[in-house]
Amino acid sequence: MDKKALTDCHNRIAPFVHGTAVLTSTLINESLGCKVFFKCENFQRAGAYKIRGATNAILELNEAQRKNGVVTHSSGNFAQAVSLAAKSIGITAHIVMPTSAPKVKKEGVIAYGGHIYECEPTVEARQSMADRIAAETGAVFLHPSNDLNVIIGQGTAALELLAEQPDLSFIFCPVGGGGLIAGSSLSAKYFGQDCKVIGGEPFEADDAYRSLISGKIEGNETINTIADGLRTTLGDINFPIIQDNVSKIVRVTEAEIVLAMRLVWERMKIIIEPSSAVAFAALIKDNQGNPLEFQNKKVGIIISGGNVDLNQLPF
Amino acid sequence: MDKKALTDCHNRIAPFVHGTAVLTSTLINESLGCKVFFKCENFQRAGAYKIRGATNAILELNEAQRKNGVVTHSSGNFAQAVSLAAKSIGITAHIVMPTSAPKVKKEGVIAYGGHIYECEPTVEARQSMADRIAAETGAVFLHPSNDLNVIIGQGTAALELLAEQPDLSFIFCPVGGGGLIAGSSLSAKYFGQDCKVIGGEPFEADDAYRSLISGKIEGNETINTIADGLRTTLGDINFPIIQDNVSKIVRVTEAEIVLAMRLVWERMKIIIEPSSAVAFAALIKDNQGNPLEFQNKKVGIIISGGNVDLNQLPF
C-alpha cells in the first residue's frame, strides 16, 4: 500500500461517486474553540461513504469474476452501496442483511436492485449465509470492511477532505468494522501533515478500543447501541493498519451520541445517522478532556452517512 | 426599484449573511424529469433567509433611528433574524411572537439576545402589541414582509441562485407574508432570462392565491397548516410587486407538504422546515399536471429555512 494506490483508486471510482461537500458551522466552532470540517458523506450516493469501497472492489474484479455477481453481508449502508455499485457496473448483487437492519436501508437495497437474504443479527450468521450464497451462485464475496480494495476506497473520503484542508491536525472517524478508519488513517499518513486519526466508538460496542489495548482482535461484549453501523468487529486486514496509524479510540455513551446527532441536525440542518454522530461525540468528549490540545486547531470529521429511519428517531 | 437596488443591497448585507449552497439530487431530477436547484437558506445564519431582509432594513436606519432599537412581530424566523442582525449591528431587538410559535424558534430568539413579548396568534394581536412597544420604547417597527428594504433583502437569495444558474426557467418560492416571493420575483425580473416565479401555498392558508384572483388583499380563512411560516397575509407594498411579477400560485394539501418534506429529508439529507417543503410540493404538483412544461428545464426552489422542532415532527 502506498500513496499511489489511494490516488489511483480515487481516479478509478470518480465516475461512480460524488465528491462530497465539506461544511462548517460558526456556532459549533465557537462552542468547541476549534475549526471543525465536516466531510459530508451523508450526501454521497446511497447516503453513505460505503459506495467508495464497494465501487473500488467491484472495479478491481476481472471479467470472469464479475460474471456471477457479488455477495456481501451488511447492516445496511454497505448493502445499499454494493447494490448501487453493482447496478452501475451491470452485475448482480446478493445482500445478506440482519433482521435488525433499519427498514429504510432495506428499502434502499431493493430500490437499487439488490437481492436481500435475511439472517440473525450475529457476525457468524451473516458470514455463514454469505458463504452459502457464494457457494451456490458462484458470486464473489465482498467483505464490507476487511478487504484491502474496500479499505482503500473508503480512505478516499479523507483524501478529498485533506485535499481541501491539508493542514488538519486531527481526523475523527467512527469505528465499526474498521474499513473506514483504516482507509482514513492511510490517507492521513500519505496526504496529511502530521494529522492524527482518532476513532469514535460506542461504549456499547467497544471492540476496537479493547482490541488496541490487548493487541488482538476482540469481539463485542454488547451491541446495544443506537449506532447500528458500528456493531461489527475489526478484521485481520484492517486491524494492523489501525494499530499502526490510529492514535486512539474515544468511547461515548448512547446519550452523548444522541446529543451530538441532535446538535448537528439543529445547528447544521443536515441529517446524519447515529454512527456518524459517534465521531462528532468523540471530538466533543475529547475536547472537554483536553481543550488545549484542540484550541484553534483544524479538525476533520468523517460524517459517514445519513440513512436514518425517520419513523425511529431518538428524539 | 431597479437592478442596482438589489445589487447594492447584496453588497451591503454580504458581511452579515452567508452565501448559501445550491444543492441538487440525481434521484429527484430523475423522478421529476427536470433539473432542480435547491437554494439552501436552511444553511443561512439563524436557519432561514430572513436575516437578509432584517439586516438590510437595520443597515438602512440612521444613527438616531437605531438608538432605541427595533421591534417586530413574527411567528419565528424573522424574530430570530432580527435578534441576530440587531446583535451583530449592536442595537436592541424587541420581538412579538404568537403563543403558537415553535419552541425552537423562541429559544433561538433568546439565544440571539432578543426580548420576547408573547401575544395571541392573530395578525391584529401581533400588530397592536408591536405598535404599543414602539410607542413605549421609541423602537423602530420593522415589518417582516411588507417593507421595501426587507423585500429587497429577501430577494438576494434568488439573486445568488440566478448568479449560479442564470438560465433557470422557473423559481418556486413559498408564500407567507409575501416578502420572499416579492423579492425573488424582482431578482427573477432583473437577473433572470425569462424566468417565471411560481408561489407555493397551503390550501389551509391560501390568501395569496385568492388575492391574485380577486385583485385585492384577502385574509386567510383558516391557518390550520403545518407550514407555520406561511400563516400570515400579504401587504400593500409586496402585493403589487407580486401581481406584476409572479406567474401563479399553486396550492398544496397538508399531506403533500409532509410528503415533499420527507422526500427532501430522505433523499437530500438536509433538514428543511414545512414552509420550505411547500415550494417543493408545489413543483411536484405542477409538474404532475404539466410535465411537458418542465421537461429538461432548470427549476430553482428557494428552501426558505430549516428551523424545525425535532420534538414535533410530522413523521
mmCIF file of C-alpha atoms in Angstrom, chain A residues 18 23 26-27 42-43 47 104 112 262 265-271 306-311 313 315, chain B residues 18 23 26-27 42-43 47 104 112 262 265-271 306-311 313 315:
data_model
loop_
_atom_site.group_PDB
_atom_site.id
_atom_site.type_symbol
_atom_site.label_atom_id
_atom_site.label_comp_id
_atom_site.label_asym_id
_atom_site.label_seq_id
_atom_site.Cartn_x
_atom_site.Cartn_y
_atom_site.Cartn_z
ATOM 1 C CA HIS A 18 -19.805 12.127 -5.620
ATOM 2 C CA LEU A 23 -19.328 22.009 5.707
ATOM 3 C CA THR A 26 -19.687 29.045 13.144
ATOM 4 C CA LEU A 27 -21.724 28.119 16.222
ATOM 5 C CA ASN A 42 -24.273 11.676 4.078
ATOM 6 C CA PHE A 43 -24.601 13.491 0.728
ATOM 7 C CA GLY A 47 -26.382 8.120 1.512
ATOM 8 C CA VAL A 104 -35.029 2.447 5.333
ATOM 9 C CA TYR A 112 -31.079 -0.282 -6.155
ATOM 10 C CA ARG A 262 -29.214 16.411 17.582
ATOM 11 C CA TRP A 265 -29.333 18.321 12.945
ATOM 12 C CA GLU A 266 -30.321 21.531 14.728
ATOM 13 C CA ARG A 267 -27.267 23.655 14.055
ATOM 14 C CA MET A 268 -26.132 22.450 10.643
ATOM 15 C CA LYS A 269 -29.514 21.410 9.231
ATOM 16 C CA ILE A 270 -28.106 18.197 7.824
ATOM 17 C CA ILE A 271 -29.292 14.685 8.510
ATOM 18 C CA GLY A 306 -27.306 9.963 6.596
ATOM 19 C CA ASN A 307 -29.510 6.898 6.323
ATOM 20 C CA VAL A 308 -31.913 7.306 9.205
ATOM 21 C CA ASP A 309 -35.349 5.774 9.586
ATOM 22 C CA LEU A 310 -37.491 8.874 10.159
ATOM 23 C CA ASN A 311 -40.074 6.723 11.931
ATOM 24 C CA LEU A 313 -35.827 8.819 15.632
ATOM 25 C CA PHE A 315 -35.906 12.469 19.708
ATOM 26 C CA HIS B 18 -23.862 33.534 4.319
ATOM 27 C CA LEU B 23 -27.734 21.574 -3.970
ATOM 28 C CA THR B 26 -29.908 12.982 -9.137
ATOM 29 C CA LEU B 27 -32.817 10.924 -7.789
ATOM 30 C CA ASN B 42 -31.789 26.463 5.697
ATOM 31 C CA PHE B 43 -27.973 26.767 5.933
ATOM 32 C CA GLY B 47 -31.501 28.952 9.897
ATOM 33 C CA VAL B 104 -37.184 26.037 18.903
ATOM 34 C CA TYR B 112 -29.536 35.770 19.996
ATOM 35 C CA ARG B 262 -39.927 13.812 3.880
ATOM 36 C CA TRP B 265 -35.023 14.827 4.251
ATOM 37 C CA GLU B 266 -34.630 11.258 2.998
ATOM 38 C CA ARG B 267 -33.113 11.886 -0.409
ATOM 39 C CA MET B 268 -31.066 15.031 0.145
ATOM 40 C CA LYS B 269 -30.200 14.522 3.822
ATOM 41 C CA ILE B 270 -30.938 18.137 4.620
ATOM 42 C CA ILE B 271 -33.374 19.471 7.183
ATOM 43 C CA GLY B 306 -34.593 24.666 8.407
ATOM 44 C CA ASN B 307 -35.902 25.599 11.827
ATOM 45 C CA VAL B 308 -37.876 22.560 12.867
ATOM 46 C CA ASP B 309 -38.788 21.472 16.367
ATOM 47 C CA LEU B 310 -37.370 17.936 16.426
ATOM 48 C CA ASN B 311 -39.832 17.034 19.167
ATOM 49 C CA LEU B 313 -42.035 16.154 13.645
ATOM 50 C CA PHE B 315 -43.354 11.667 10.833
#
